[in-house]
Amino acid sequence: MGCQDEQLVKTICDLYEKISKLESLKPSEDVNILFKQLVSTCIPPNPSIDVTKMSDTVQEIRLNLIKICGEAEGRLEHHFSSILTSFQDNPLNHLNIFPYYNNYLKLGKLEFDLLTQNLNGFVPKNVAFIGSGPLPLTSIVLASLHLKDTIFHNFDIDPSAKSLASLLVSSDPDISQRMFFHTVDIMDVTESLKSFDVVFLAALVGMKKEEKVRVIEHLQKHMDPGAVLMLRSAHGPRAFLYPIVEPCDLQGFEVLSIYHPTDDVINSVVISKKLPIVSTGNLVGGPSCLLQPCNCSKIHAIMSKKKNTMMIEEFGAREEQLS
Ligand SMILES: C[S@@+](CC[C@H](N)C(=O)[O-])C[C@H]1O[C@@H](n2cnc3c(N)ncnc32)[C@H](O)[C@@H]1O
């Protein structure tokens, strides 16, 4: 790692030391300043920064940072969703009070464009968003601007997410009829997952690699063959803020494209499709794949086709009926 990169990692670690000493992660001037510094340090594209090759100490800092950023993001969303739902008129007319609203507009457009490019004109009728939170901006942006006849089912493990998000959309004549919220751990949702053409998985569902892979395996077991799984990942220094999803984490899926933004959209986007299961229960295609050397723009994964046998178990887990 060059000395400039070493300096970048040192700056991130120094910011972690300050952030980890904060008494609260609730939005405040101190919290906002530190997180703005952290995000602006991590955003400039730098493919030579590979967090997976750093020391155990830096890896531990990264894991803690992802957790802290996740908590701060949740509190920020909760804070602004509470303000928005206090408006007398339609809260969806005031989304721009959220500091990262423009980022969600750009991310939503990027995800819609990738879907359009890879779905060959098919318009999804039923979309699931997993980890929608108290301010489900991805679903709202997609439903309002891009998928104007699509039904959205939002899943979140946190009860306050459903209560705030439902209130947020309740006064919008269109969105309130097409958007539903469920308080459930996605690991407890099984049969219902088959009804979705597209499933989005929020970056912060599964913060550790093994947690993320467990969720992906669960989705692979219950999604409909041919359905699309949209994931959020991170690249370069941005991987200090969010987990990385690699094609090899997506067993049973064909990775169609990975897009690494180079502007202020922080998340990379991974679009994949659940592989068909042939009659003998074997999967067509295989888990491992080769990525062309990353040029930090748009990468198509090259799938190596290998036969792969997969046992499917029926989960008797509790499941909330979709409305
Ligand atoms: C802070 S939100 C970010 C999503 C963002 N609002 C968007 O529109 O892209 C991430 C959410 O994931 C939820 N979450 C984490 N693990 C989950 C799980 N196993 N099942 C369902 N939701 C989960 C958290 O409760 C949190 O509200």
mmCIF file of C-alpha atoms and ligand atoms in Angstrom:
data_model
loop_
_atom_site.group_PDB
_atom_site.id
_atom_site.type_symbol
_atom_site.label_atom_id
_atom_site.label_comp_id
_atom_site.label_asym_id
_atom_site.label_seq_id
_atom_site.Cartn_x
_atom_site.Cartn_y
_atom_site.Cartn_z
ATOM 1 C CA MET A 1 0.000 0.000 0.000
ATOM 2 C CA GLY A 2 1.447 3.391 -0.986
ATOM 3 C CA CYS A 3 2.055 6.088 1.622
ATOM 4 C CA GLN A 4 -0.958 8.079 0.408
ATOM 5 C CA ASP A 5 -3.176 5.035 0.969
ATOM 6 C CA GLU A 6 -1.579 4.429 4.362
ATOM 7 C CA GLN A 7 -2.382 8.039 5.281
ATOM 8 C CA LEU A 8 -5.989 7.534 4.144
ATOM 9 C CA VAL A 9 -6.385 4.430 6.329
ATOM 10 C CA LYS A 10 -4.777 6.264 9.273
ATOM 11 C CA THR A 11 -7.256 9.152 8.860
ATOM 12 C CA ILE A 12 -10.169 6.682 8.866
ATOM 13 C CA CYS A 13 -8.803 4.950 11.992
ATOM 14 C CA ASP A 14 -8.335 8.311 13.731
ATOM 15 C CA LEU A 15 -11.938 9.247 12.904
ATOM 16 C CA TYR A 16 -13.044 5.854 14.269
ATOM 17 C CA GLU A 17 -11.306 6.625 17.559
ATOM 18 C CA LYS A 18 -13.297 9.866 17.855
ATOM 19 C CA ILE A 19 -16.609 8.338 16.718
ATOM 20 C CA SER A 20 -16.269 5.360 19.076
ATOM 21 C CA LYS A 21 -15.973 7.813 22.004
ATOM 22 C CA LEU A 22 -19.259 9.590 21.176
ATOM 23 C CA GLU A 23 -21.737 9.252 24.063
ATOM 24 C CA SER A 24 -24.680 8.996 21.683
ATOM 25 C CA LEU A 25 -25.151 8.396 17.956
ATOM 26 C CA LYS A 26 -28.356 10.444 17.873
ATOM 27 C CA PRO A 27 -28.126 13.236 15.269
ATOM 28 C CA SER A 28 -26.286 16.224 16.723
ATOM 29 C CA GLU A 29 -23.717 18.708 15.480
ATOM 30 C CA ASP A 30 -20.775 16.629 16.798
ATOM 31 C CA VAL A 31 -22.144 13.395 15.323
ATOM 32 C CA ASN A 32 -22.954 15.023 11.975
ATOM 33 C CA ILE A 33 -19.505 16.655 11.661
ATOM 34 C CA LEU A 34 -17.621 13.409 12.392
ATOM 35 C CA PHE A 35 -19.742 11.304 10.044
ATOM 36 C CA LYS A 36 -19.506 13.901 7.272
ATOM 37 C CA GLN A 37 -15.699 13.785 7.650
ATOM 38 C CA LEU A 38 -15.738 9.977 7.584
ATOM 39 C CA VAL A 39 -17.943 9.810 4.473
ATOM 40 C CA SER A 40 -15.941 12.468 2.607
ATOM 41 C CA THR A 41 -12.710 10.574 3.460
ATOM 42 C CA CYS A 42 -14.080 7.258 2.175
ATOM 43 C CA ILE A 43 -15.928 8.471 -0.928
ATOM 44 C CA PRO A 44 -13.086 9.260 -3.405
ATOM 45 C CA PRO A 45 -12.745 6.093 -5.590
ATOM 46 C CA ASN A 46 -9.490 4.283 -4.811
ATOM 47 C CA PRO A 47 -9.382 0.708 -6.155
ATOM 48 C CA SER A 48 -5.934 0.152 -4.629
ATOM 49 C CA ILE A 49 -7.537 0.130 -1.187
ATOM 50 C CA ASP A 50 -8.557 -3.493 -0.521
ATOM 51 C CA VAL A 51 -9.870 -3.697 3.056
ATOM 52 C CA THR A 52 -9.803 -7.498 2.959
ATOM 53 C CA LYS A 53 -6.014 -7.426 2.753
ATOM 54 C CA MET A 54 -5.433 -5.150 5.742
ATOM 55 C CA SER A 55 -4.168 -6.030 9.236
ATOM 56 C CA ASP A 56 -6.443 -7.710 11.811
ATOM 57 C CA THR A 57 -6.484 -4.443 13.763
ATOM 58 C CA VAL A 58 -7.756 -2.450 10.766
ATOM 59 C CA GLN A 59 -10.233 -5.227 9.908
ATOM 60 C CA GLU A 60 -11.626 -5.065 13.448
ATOM 61 C CA ILE A 61 -11.905 -1.273 13.221
ATOM 62 C CA ARG A 62 -13.732 -1.689 9.898
ATOM 63 C CA LEU A 63 -16.246 -4.132 11.380
ATOM 64 C CA ASN A 64 -16.896 -1.817 14.332
ATOM 65 C CA LEU A 65 -17.247 1.159 11.984
ATOM 66 C CA ILE A 66 -19.844 -0.651 9.854
ATOM 67 C CA LYS A 67 -21.853 -1.451 12.999
ATOM 68 C CA ILE A 68 -21.579 2.135 14.320
ATOM 69 C CA CYS A 69 -22.479 3.609 10.911
ATOM 70 C CA GLY A 70 -25.450 1.255 10.747
ATOM 71 C CA GLU A 71 -26.718 2.398 14.135
ATOM 72 C CA ALA A 72 -26.151 6.066 13.276
ATOM 73 C CA GLU A 73 -27.937 5.618 9.921
ATOM 74 C CA GLY A 74 -30.905 4.042 11.678
ATOM 75 C CA ARG A 75 -31.084 6.858 14.232
ATOM 76 C CA LEU A 76 -30.790 9.511 11.503
ATOM 77 C CA GLU A 77 -33.632 7.901 9.569
ATOM 78 C CA HIS A 78 -35.750 7.573 12.720
ATOM 79 C CA HIS A 79 -35.124 11.249 13.562
ATOM 80 C CA PHE A 80 -36.140 12.572 10.160
ATOM 81 C CA SER A 81 -39.050 10.156 9.752
ATOM 82 C CA SER A 82 -40.446 11.438 13.071
ATOM 83 C CA ILE A 83 -40.133 15.035 11.820
ATOM 84 C CA LEU A 84 -41.702 14.193 8.455
ATOM 85 C CA THR A 85 -44.694 12.417 10.007
ATOM 86 C CA SER A 86 -45.361 15.534 12.104
ATOM 87 C CA PHE A 87 -46.114 17.584 8.961
ATOM 88 C CA GLN A 88 -49.789 18.436 8.504
ATOM 89 C CA ASP A 89 -49.754 17.819 4.750
ATOM 90 C CA ASN A 90 -48.357 14.821 2.855
ATOM 91 C CA PRO A 91 -44.909 14.064 4.391
ATOM 92 C CA LEU A 92 -43.731 12.767 1.000
ATOM 93 C CA ASN A 93 -43.799 16.376 -0.216
ATOM 94 C CA HIS A 94 -40.982 17.194 2.213
ATOM 95 C CA LEU A 95 -38.488 14.324 1.769
ATOM 96 C CA ASN A 96 -35.788 16.775 0.770
ATOM 97 C CA ILE A 97 -35.313 17.751 4.418
ATOM 98 C CA PHE A 98 -33.400 14.465 4.738
ATOM 99 C CA PRO A 99 -29.687 15.312 4.201
ATOM 100 C CA TYR A 100 -29.048 12.257 2.009
ATOM 101 C CA TYR A 101 -32.265 12.452 -0.051
ATOM 102 C CA ASN A 102 -30.376 13.312 -3.240
ATOM 103 C CA ASN A 103 -28.138 10.268 -2.766
ATOM 104 C CA TYR A 104 -31.260 8.078 -2.608
ATOM 105 C CA LEU A 105 -32.636 9.744 -5.758
ATOM 106 C CA LYS A 106 -29.390 8.878 -7.579
ATOM 107 C CA LEU A 107 -29.168 5.361 -6.079
ATOM 108 C CA GLY A 108 -32.803 4.665 -6.971
ATOM 109 C CA LYS A 109 -32.224 5.810 -10.570
ATOM 110 C CA LEU A 110 -29.063 3.685 -10.788
ATOM 111 C CA GLU A 111 -30.850 0.582 -9.448
ATOM 112 C CA PHE A 112 -33.809 1.179 -11.779
ATOM 113 C CA ASP A 113 -31.483 1.570 -14.786
ATOM 114 C CA LEU A 114 -29.637 -1.650 -13.909
ATOM 115 C CA LEU A 115 -32.981 -3.451 -13.545
ATOM 116 C CA THR A 116 -34.185 -2.097 -16.897
ATOM 117 C CA GLN A 117 -30.946 -3.124 -18.617
ATOM 118 C CA ASN A 118 -31.129 -6.647 -17.220
ATOM 119 C CA LEU A 119 -34.868 -7.391 -17.257
ATOM 120 C CA ASN A 120 -35.274 -6.957 -21.030
ATOM 121 C CA GLY A 121 -38.319 -4.735 -20.719
ATOM 122 C CA PHE A 122 -40.048 -6.802 -17.991
ATOM 123 C CA VAL A 123 -41.595 -4.441 -15.408
ATOM 124 C CA PRO A 124 -41.652 -6.026 -11.914
ATOM 125 C CA LYS A 125 -45.166 -6.231 -10.408
ATOM 126 C CA ASN A 126 -44.148 -7.228 -6.873
ATOM 127 C CA VAL A 127 -40.987 -5.949 -5.189
ATOM 128 C CA ALA A 128 -39.683 -6.763 -1.712
ATOM 129 C CA PHE A 129 -37.322 -4.454 0.146
ATOM 130 C CA ILE A 130 -35.539 -6.131 3.037
ATOM 131 C CA GLY A 131 -34.317 -3.791 5.755
ATOM 132 C CA SER A 132 -36.466 -0.842 4.685
ATOM 133 C CA GLY A 133 -36.101 1.032 7.969
ATOM 134 C CA PRO A 134 -38.137 3.920 9.419
ATOM 135 C CA LEU A 135 -37.492 6.001 6.282
ATOM 136 C CA PRO A 136 -37.929 3.597 3.323
ATOM 137 C CA LEU A 137 -36.560 6.005 0.748
ATOM 138 C CA THR A 138 -35.482 3.377 -1.752
ATOM 139 C CA SER A 139 -39.010 1.969 -2.001
ATOM 140 C CA ILE A 140 -40.556 5.455 -2.051
ATOM 141 C CA VAL A 141 -38.197 6.755 -4.762
ATOM 142 C CA LEU A 142 -38.700 3.652 -6.920
ATOM 143 C CA ALA A 143 -42.496 3.657 -6.457
ATOM 144 C CA SER A 144 -42.885 7.401 -7.045
ATOM 145 C CA LEU A 145 -40.493 7.935 -9.937
ATOM 146 C CA HIS A 146 -39.730 4.665 -11.661
ATOM 147 C CA LEU A 147 -42.057 1.726 -10.927
ATOM 148 C CA LYS A 148 -45.397 3.542 -10.803
ATOM 149 C CA ASP A 149 -47.659 0.465 -10.895
ATOM 150 C CA THR A 150 -45.527 -1.870 -8.785
ATOM 151 C CA ILE A 151 -46.504 -3.178 -5.334
ATOM 152 C CA PHE A 152 -43.818 -2.869 -2.631
ATOM 153 C CA HIS A 153 -43.589 -5.052 0.469
ATOM 154 C CA ASN A 154 -41.108 -3.704 3.008
ATOM 155 C CA PHE A 155 -39.659 -5.914 5.727
ATOM 156 C CA ASP A 156 -37.879 -4.721 8.840
ATOM 157 C CA ILE A 157 -37.027 -6.449 12.107
ATOM 158 C CA ASP A 158 -37.489 -3.209 14.075
ATOM 159 C CA PRO A 159 -41.161 -2.551 15.060
ATOM 160 C CA SER A 160 -40.639 1.225 15.045
ATOM 161 C CA ALA A 161 -39.699 1.017 11.348
ATOM 162 C CA LYS A 162 -43.187 -0.211 10.375
ATOM 163 C CA SER A 163 -45.033 2.257 12.615
ATOM 164 C CA LEU A 164 -43.112 5.274 11.316
ATOM 165 C CA ALA A 165 -42.914 4.178 7.664
ATOM 166 C CA SER A 166 -46.641 3.310 7.493
ATOM 167 C CA LEU A 167 -47.498 6.745 8.897
ATOM 168 C CA LEU A 168 -45.100 8.369 6.438
ATOM 169 C CA VAL A 169 -46.915 7.053 3.348
ATOM 170 C CA SER A 170 -50.474 6.911 4.777
ATOM 171 C CA SER A 171 -51.604 10.276 3.384
ATOM 172 C CA ASP A 172 -50.292 9.726 -0.123
ATOM 173 C CA PRO A 173 -53.256 8.591 -2.292
ATOM 174 C CA ASP A 174 -51.064 6.504 -4.611
ATOM 175 C CA ILE A 175 -48.167 5.199 -2.526
ATOM 176 C CA SER A 176 -50.383 4.250 0.434
ATOM 177 C CA GLN A 177 -52.244 1.799 -1.834
ATOM 178 C CA ARG A 178 -49.096 0.141 -3.169
ATOM 179 C CA MET A 179 -46.794 -0.023 -0.185
ATOM 180 C CA PHE A 180 -47.010 -2.468 2.728
ATOM 181 C CA PHE A 181 -44.832 -2.921 5.810
ATOM 182 C CA HIS A 182 -44.056 -6.033 7.840
ATOM 183 C CA THR A 183 -42.274 -6.299 11.177
ATOM 184 C CA VAL A 184 -40.340 -9.531 10.883
ATOM 185 C CA ASP A 185 -36.833 -10.945 10.768
ATOM 186 C CA ILE A 186 -36.391 -11.806 7.087
ATOM 187 C CA MET A 187 -35.011 -15.166 8.193
ATOM 188 C CA ASP A 188 -38.579 -15.985 9.326
ATOM 189 C CA VAL A 189 -40.139 -15.191 5.940
ATOM 190 C CA THR A 190 -40.256 -18.232 3.673
ATOM 191 C CA GLU A 191 -43.150 -19.038 1.294
ATOM 192 C CA SER A 192 -44.021 -15.347 0.715
ATOM 193 C CA LEU A 193 -40.600 -14.726 -0.851
ATOM 194 C CA LYS A 194 -41.717 -16.719 -3.907
ATOM 195 C CA SER A 195 -44.218 -13.982 -4.832
ATOM 196 C CA PHE A 196 -41.615 -11.339 -5.646
ATOM 197 C CA ASP A 197 -40.164 -10.567 -9.077
ATOM 198 C CA VAL A 198 -37.407 -8.471 -7.466
ATOM 199 C CA VAL A 199 -35.965 -8.575 -3.941
ATOM 200 C CA PHE A 200 -33.778 -5.719 -2.667
ATOM 201 C CA LEU A 201 -31.443 -6.429 0.238
ATOM 202 C CA ALA A 202 -30.385 -3.337 2.212
ATOM 203 C CA ALA A 203 -26.643 -2.901 2.729
ATOM 204 C CA LEU A 204 -27.007 -3.138 6.509
ATOM 205 C CA VAL A 205 -28.910 -6.439 6.630
ATOM 206 C CA GLY A 206 -26.087 -8.813 7.479
ATOM 207 C CA MET A 207 -23.211 -6.596 8.569
ATOM 208 C CA LYS A 208 -20.655 -9.387 8.943
ATOM 209 C CA LYS A 209 -19.776 -11.505 5.899
ATOM 210 C CA GLU A 210 -21.150 -14.700 7.447
ATOM 211 C CA GLU A 211 -24.409 -12.948 8.419
ATOM 212 C CA LYS A 212 -24.843 -11.548 4.895
ATOM 213 C CA VAL A 213 -24.162 -14.962 3.317
ATOM 214 C CA ARG A 214 -26.701 -16.586 5.670
ATOM 215 C CA VAL A 215 -29.378 -14.110 4.533
ATOM 216 C CA ILE A 216 -28.453 -14.642 0.875
ATOM 217 C CA GLU A 217 -28.648 -18.427 1.303
ATOM 218 C CA HIS A 218 -32.094 -18.028 2.906
ATOM 219 C CA LEU A 219 -33.268 -15.872 0.004
ATOM 220 C CA GLN A 220 -31.854 -18.367 -2.483
ATOM 221 C CA LYS A 221 -33.837 -21.159 -0.846
ATOM 222 C CA HIS A 222 -37.158 -19.284 -0.977
ATOM 223 C CA MET A 223 -37.101 -16.891 -3.926
ATOM 224 C CA ASP A 224 -38.705 -17.879 -7.206
ATOM 225 C CA PRO A 225 -36.260 -19.226 -9.854
ATOM 226 C CA GLY A 226 -35.546 -16.380 -12.284
ATOM 227 C CA ALA A 227 -36.402 -13.696 -9.714
ATOM 228 C CA VAL A 228 -33.902 -10.859 -9.332
ATOM 229 C CA LEU A 229 -31.912 -10.146 -6.175
ATOM 230 C CA MET A 230 -30.541 -6.585 -5.921
ATOM 231 C CA LEU A 231 -27.816 -6.152 -3.318
ATOM 232 C CA ARG A 232 -25.755 -3.270 -2.083
ATOM 233 C CA SER A 233 -22.034 -3.623 -1.668
ATOM 234 C CA ALA A 234 -19.019 -1.368 -1.306
ATOM 235 C CA HIS A 235 -15.712 -0.880 -3.086
ATOM 236 C CA GLY A 236 -12.346 0.604 -2.136
ATOM 237 C CA PRO A 237 -12.364 2.829 0.962
ATOM 238 C CA ARG A 238 -16.201 2.865 0.930
ATOM 239 C CA ALA A 239 -15.917 -0.670 2.318
ATOM 240 C CA PHE A 240 -15.080 0.926 5.663
ATOM 241 C CA LEU A 241 -18.723 2.082 5.753
ATOM 242 C CA TYR A 242 -20.630 -0.891 4.325
ATOM 243 C CA PRO A 243 -20.209 -4.667 3.898
ATOM 244 C CA ILE A 244 -18.826 -6.067 0.654
ATOM 245 C CA VAL A 245 -20.877 -8.583 -1.368
ATOM 246 C CA GLU A 246 -18.817 -10.668 -3.769
ATOM 247 C CA PRO A 247 -20.184 -12.873 -6.578
ATOM 248 C CA CYS A 248 -18.888 -15.929 -4.747
ATOM 249 C CA ASP A 249 -21.219 -15.067 -1.838
ATOM 250 C CA LEU A 250 -24.144 -15.559 -4.217
ATOM 251 C CA GLN A 251 -24.362 -19.324 -4.524
ATOM 252 C CA GLY A 252 -27.398 -20.300 -6.609
ATOM 253 C CA PHE A 253 -27.544 -16.900 -8.306
ATOM 254 C CA GLU A 254 -26.192 -15.685 -11.607
ATOM 255 C CA VAL A 255 -24.433 -12.343 -11.113
ATOM 256 C CA LEU A 256 -25.591 -10.142 -14.003
ATOM 257 C CA SER A 257 -23.707 -6.971 -13.203
ATOM 258 C CA ILE A 258 -21.795 -5.103 -10.512
ATOM 259 C CA TYR A 259 -21.713 -1.342 -10.652
ATOM 260 C CA HIS A 260 -19.264 0.761 -8.646
ATOM 261 C CA PRO A 261 -20.392 4.422 -8.675
ATOM 262 C CA THR A 262 -17.655 7.016 -8.783
ATOM 263 C CA ASP A 263 -19.853 9.933 -7.637
ATOM 264 C CA ASP A 264 -21.365 10.514 -4.175
ATOM 265 C CA VAL A 265 -23.574 7.418 -4.330
ATOM 266 C CA ILE A 266 -21.704 5.380 -1.741
ATOM 267 C CA ASN A 267 -23.079 1.883 -2.332
ATOM 268 C CA SER A 268 -22.037 -0.385 -5.172
ATOM 269 C CA VAL A 269 -24.964 -2.248 -6.714
ATOM 270 C CA VAL A 270 -24.969 -5.985 -7.437
ATOM 271 C CA ILE A 271 -27.773 -7.361 -9.617
ATOM 272 C CA SER A 272 -28.261 -11.128 -9.732
ATOM 273 C CA LYS A 273 -30.853 -13.657 -10.782
ATOM 274 C CA LYS A 274 -31.823 -16.862 -8.962
ATOM 275 C CA LEU A 275 -30.693 -19.809 -11.064
ATOM 276 C CA PRO A 276 -33.309 -22.351 -12.201
ATOM 277 C CA ILE A 277 -33.302 -25.692 -10.398
ATOM 278 C CA VAL A 278 -33.429 -28.603 -12.835
ATOM 279 C CA SER A 279 -35.706 -31.636 -12.078
ATOM 280 C CA THR A 280 -32.925 -33.624 -10.339
ATOM 281 C CA GLY A 281 -32.625 -30.794 -7.824
ATOM 282 C CA ASN A 282 -29.317 -29.697 -9.291
ATOM 283 C CA LEU A 283 -28.593 -26.079 -9.886
ATOM 284 C CA VAL A 284 -27.697 -24.871 -13.339
ATOM 285 C CA GLY A 285 -24.534 -22.812 -13.142
ATOM 286 C CA GLY A 286 -22.360 -22.533 -10.079
ATOM 287 C CA PRO A 287 -21.308 -20.336 -7.179
ATOM 288 C CA SER A 288 -17.825 -19.469 -8.104
ATOM 289 C CA CYS A 289 -17.114 -16.771 -10.616
ATOM 290 C CA LEU A 290 -14.271 -14.729 -11.908
ATOM 291 C CA LEU A 291 -14.325 -10.998 -11.834
ATOM 292 C CA GLN A 292 -12.385 -9.068 -14.422
ATOM 293 C CA PRO A 293 -9.764 -6.849 -12.722
ATOM 294 C CA CYS A 294 -11.818 -4.090 -11.174
ATOM 295 C CA ASN A 295 -11.704 -0.798 -13.107
ATOM 296 C CA CYS A 296 -14.003 0.789 -10.568
ATOM 297 C CA SER A 297 -16.787 1.411 -13.027
ATOM 298 C CA LYS A 298 -18.991 -1.328 -14.445
ATOM 299 C CA ILE A 299 -18.025 -4.946 -14.143
ATOM 300 C CA HIS A 300 -19.722 -7.995 -15.566
ATOM 301 C CA ALA A 301 -19.065 -11.169 -13.681
ATOM 302 C CA ILE A 302 -17.948 -14.126 -15.753
ATOM 303 C CA MET A 303 -19.749 -17.156 -14.426
ATOM 304 C CA SER A 304 -17.893 -20.430 -14.417
ATOM 305 C CA LYS A 305 -20.628 -22.991 -15.037
ATOM 306 C CA LYS A 306 -20.328 -25.853 -12.569
ATOM 307 C CA LYS A 307 -22.962 -28.360 -11.542
ATOM 308 C CA ASN A 308 -23.959 -27.841 -7.943
ATOM 309 C CA THR A 309 -26.321 -30.010 -5.909
ATOM 310 C CA MET A 310 -28.390 -28.278 -3.275
ATOM 311 C CA MET A 311 -30.670 -29.784 -0.636
ATOM 312 C CA ILE A 312 -33.752 -27.622 0.054
ATOM 313 C CA GLU A 313 -35.287 -27.869 3.574
ATOM 314 C CA GLU A 314 -38.776 -26.670 4.370
ATOM 315 C CA PHE A 315 -38.664 -24.021 7.127
ATOM 316 C CA GLY A 316 -41.504 -24.273 9.653
ATOM 317 C CA ALA A 317 -40.611 -20.760 10.880
ATOM 318 C CA ARG A 318 -43.214 -18.177 11.938
ATOM 319 C CA GLU A 319 -44.210 -16.016 9.016
ATOM 320 C CA GLU A 320 -46.292 -12.849 8.919
ATOM 321 C CA GLN A 321 -49.040 -13.084 6.278
ATOM 322 C CA LEU A 322 -48.571 -10.464 3.587
ATOM 323 C CA SER A 323 -51.447 -7.984 3.389
HETATM 324 C C1 LIG B 1 -31.275 1.765 8.384
HETATM 325 S S1 LIG B 1 -32.144 0.849 7.194
HETATM 326 C C2 LIG B 1 -31.440 1.314 5.668
HETATM 327 C C3 LIG B 1 -32.352 1.112 4.464
HETATM 328 C C4 LIG B 1 -32.718 2.459 3.814
HETATM 329 N N1 LIG B 1 -33.834 3.077 4.531
HETATM 330 C C5 LIG B 1 -33.096 2.326 2.333
HETATM 331 O O1 LIG B 1 -34.202 2.782 1.955
HETATM 332 O O2 LIG B 1 -32.243 1.806 1.552
HETATM 333 C C6 LIG B 1 -31.511 -0.811 7.495
HETATM 334 C C7 LIG B 1 -32.582 -1.627 8.242
HETATM 335 O O3 LIG B 1 -32.310 -3.025 8.172
HETATM 336 C C8 LIG B 1 -33.043 -3.621 9.247
HETATM 337 N N2 LIG B 1 -32.622 -5.037 9.437
HETATM 338 C C9 LIG B 1 -31.429 -5.492 9.879
HETATM 339 N N3 LIG B 1 -31.436 -6.848 9.926
HETATM 340 C C10 LIG B 1 -32.674 -7.265 9.508
HETATM 341 C C11 LIG B 1 -33.305 -8.551 9.336
HETATM 342 N N4 LIG B 1 -32.675 -9.703 9.640
HETATM 343 N N5 LIG B 1 -34.590 -8.604 8.889
HETATM 344 C C12 LIG B 1 -35.254 -7.455 8.596
HETATM 345 N N6 LIG B 1 -34.718 -6.205 8.737
HETATM 346 C C13 LIG B 1 -33.434 -6.105 9.195
HETATM 347 C C14 LIG B 1 -32.727 -2.706 10.430
HETATM 348 O O4 LIG B 1 -33.710 -2.804 11.453
HETATM 349 C C15 LIG B 1 -32.707 -1.315 9.752
HETATM 350 O O5 LIG B 1 -33.920 -0.610 9.985
#
